XYZ file of C-alpha atoms in Angstrom:
188
model
C 126.936 78.497 95.754
C 124.369 77.165 93.054
C 124.362 73.212 95.371
C 123.088 75.543 98.384
C 120.168 77.685 95.958
C 119.263 74.633 94.535
C 118.765 72.952 98.205
C 116.818 76.033 99.487
C 114.555 75.955 96.394
C 113.942 72.159 97.171
C 113.292 72.625 100.662
C 110.943 75.471 100.171
C 109.031 73.877 97.676
C 108.616 70.180 99.468
C 109.000 70.961 103.083
C 108.205 74.912 103.357
C 107.408 74.714 107.146
C 110.497 73.466 107.909
C 112.640 75.726 105.926
C 111.265 78.803 106.667
C 111.541 77.902 110.163
C 115.706 77.811 109.058
C 115.381 80.272 107.250
C 114.234 82.584 110.148
C 117.352 81.399 112.626
C 119.442 81.988 109.940
C 121.827 84.452 109.974
C 122.861 86.180 106.859
C 123.088 89.789 105.810
C 121.133 91.711 102.764
C 124.068 91.335 100.593
C 124.725 87.877 101.125
C 120.647 87.247 100.370
C 120.969 89.363 97.320
C 124.372 88.340 96.072
C 124.319 84.595 96.678
C 120.830 83.731 96.338
C 118.416 86.164 94.087
C 120.595 87.208 91.541
C 122.168 83.906 90.599
C 118.595 82.626 90.190
C 117.175 85.556 88.703
C 120.542 85.087 86.605
C 119.252 81.631 85.841
C 115.520 82.530 84.674
C 117.515 84.761 82.028
C 119.788 81.905 80.848
C 117.269 79.540 80.829
C 114.893 82.336 78.440
C 118.203 82.662 76.144
C 118.446 79.374 75.630
C 114.697 78.250 75.126
C 115.183 80.230 71.603
C 117.555 77.387 70.769
C 115.108 74.742 72.062
C 111.763 76.097 70.813
C 113.157 77.690 67.120
C 114.514 75.903 64.485
C 116.373 78.225 63.342
C 118.593 80.229 66.465
C 117.714 84.197 66.186
C 119.665 85.793 68.428
C 117.816 89.204 68.890
C 114.819 87.266 69.878
C 117.331 85.278 72.167
C 117.945 88.518 73.671
C 114.779 90.002 74.259
C 113.709 86.750 75.591
C 116.689 87.180 77.846
C 115.661 91.054 78.649
C 112.209 90.527 79.139
C 112.597 87.376 81.596
C 115.453 89.322 83.075
C 113.453 92.605 84.095
C 110.215 90.889 85.045
C 112.052 88.969 87.466
C 114.033 91.480 88.698
C 111.474 94.188 88.338
C 108.882 91.880 90.006
C 111.189 90.694 93.341
C 111.924 94.626 94.038
C 108.384 95.942 93.071
C 106.605 93.201 95.179
C 109.009 93.987 98.002
C 108.322 97.363 98.071
C 104.476 97.327 97.851
C 104.178 95.031 100.476
C 106.745 97.310 102.503
C 104.444 100.176 101.778
C 101.363 98.735 102.708
C 102.623 96.690 105.852
C 102.396 99.634 108.348
C 98.764 100.295 107.228
C 97.545 97.283 105.607
C 99.409 93.835 107.057
C 100.132 95.846 110.468
C 103.436 95.254 109.690
C 106.399 97.623 110.655
C 108.241 98.708 107.378
C 111.718 96.859 106.747
C 112.358 96.741 103.004
C 115.472 94.446 103.584
C 113.155 91.774 105.563
C 110.093 91.694 102.675
C 113.125 91.369 100.587
C 114.143 88.307 102.121
C 110.316 86.920 102.297
C 109.238 87.998 98.507
C 112.388 86.215 97.392
C 111.972 83.310 99.284
C 108.714 82.669 98.349
C 108.791 83.245 94.920
C 111.408 80.097 94.699
C 108.712 78.039 93.109
C 107.712 80.938 90.230
C 111.576 81.165 89.174
C 111.728 77.073 88.934
C 108.689 76.972 87.042
C 110.047 79.576 84.698
C 113.523 78.218 84.197
C 111.654 74.749 83.745
C 109.077 76.295 81.204
C 111.469 78.207 79.373
C 113.298 75.116 78.420
C 110.275 72.780 77.996
C 107.079 75.481 76.940
C 104.960 71.978 76.269
C 104.188 71.786 80.124
C 103.118 75.082 79.894
C 100.228 73.208 82.404
C 102.666 73.476 85.111
C 101.944 77.045 85.300
C 98.858 75.459 87.294
C 101.371 74.778 90.415
C 101.938 78.761 90.871
C 98.936 78.561 93.475
C 101.317 76.318 95.583
C 103.058 79.723 96.510
C 100.308 80.647 98.797
C 100.858 77.284 100.570
C 104.773 78.588 100.850
C 103.591 81.809 102.230
C 100.838 80.599 104.414
C 103.999 78.554 105.883
C 106.262 81.415 105.859
C 104.029 84.130 107.545
C 104.377 83.271 110.984
C 107.766 81.791 111.743
C 109.441 84.172 109.338
C 107.644 87.478 109.384
C 105.687 86.924 112.613
C 102.424 87.422 111.268
C 99.406 87.292 114.274
C 97.096 84.680 113.580
C 93.996 87.224 113.144
C 95.539 88.552 109.965
C 96.959 85.278 108.561
C 94.278 85.156 105.858
C 94.653 88.689 104.821
C 98.832 88.582 104.528
C 98.717 85.664 102.889
C 96.241 86.630 100.176
C 97.823 89.910 99.501
C 101.357 88.802 99.764
C 101.069 86.108 97.222
C 98.798 87.560 94.722
C 101.613 91.029 94.766
C 103.944 88.288 94.568
C 102.469 86.425 91.574
C 100.986 89.482 89.704
C 104.090 91.661 89.653
C 106.414 89.544 87.080
C 103.681 88.883 85.356
C 102.664 92.524 85.081
C 105.891 93.811 84.004
C 106.547 91.141 81.595
C 103.139 91.888 79.499
C 104.110 95.128 79.407
C 107.695 94.706 78.263
C 105.823 92.394 75.395
C 104.174 95.305 74.251
C 106.909 97.607 74.581
C 109.407 95.197 72.820
C 107.118 93.804 69.732
C 108.107 90.897 67.650
C 108.569 88.515 70.290
C 106.016 85.739 69.852
C 107.924 82.903 70.859
């Protein structure tokens, strides 16, 4: 399972056009997608956040480690589901797409792989903070997936990519910042 996850993450980051084409042809149920891809990937984000306290602190503090893991888990899950829901609701009017929450979940999940991978790396290696700049590459991943996976027409492509990328990147960040406000004392 983790080998497949790692393979899809690498393919979507290094060859997004080819990966999206394969994903469009891939037959998988919504439950398979969630249980074999998104849940383990988000779980790895939470575990990395927990382990980051071991790496970045001189003394291990289980309370802060749990808070970091909770914030990572809730912001990743919340960002994923909220992004999917928002884009699904915006679909008919603004993006010219029919409502299909399961399709949006798959699109958001696969489009978020770089964000999750960077979150794992930056949790364990916080001194490489400049890698956050590469989150902009998510725009290209979304761009490549818009045609083959979401069947977006050429005239709507720029609007679709801009809105989708903004929602996919901003929702986890907003949720994370809100959780930081509501869970004081976590300044790793």
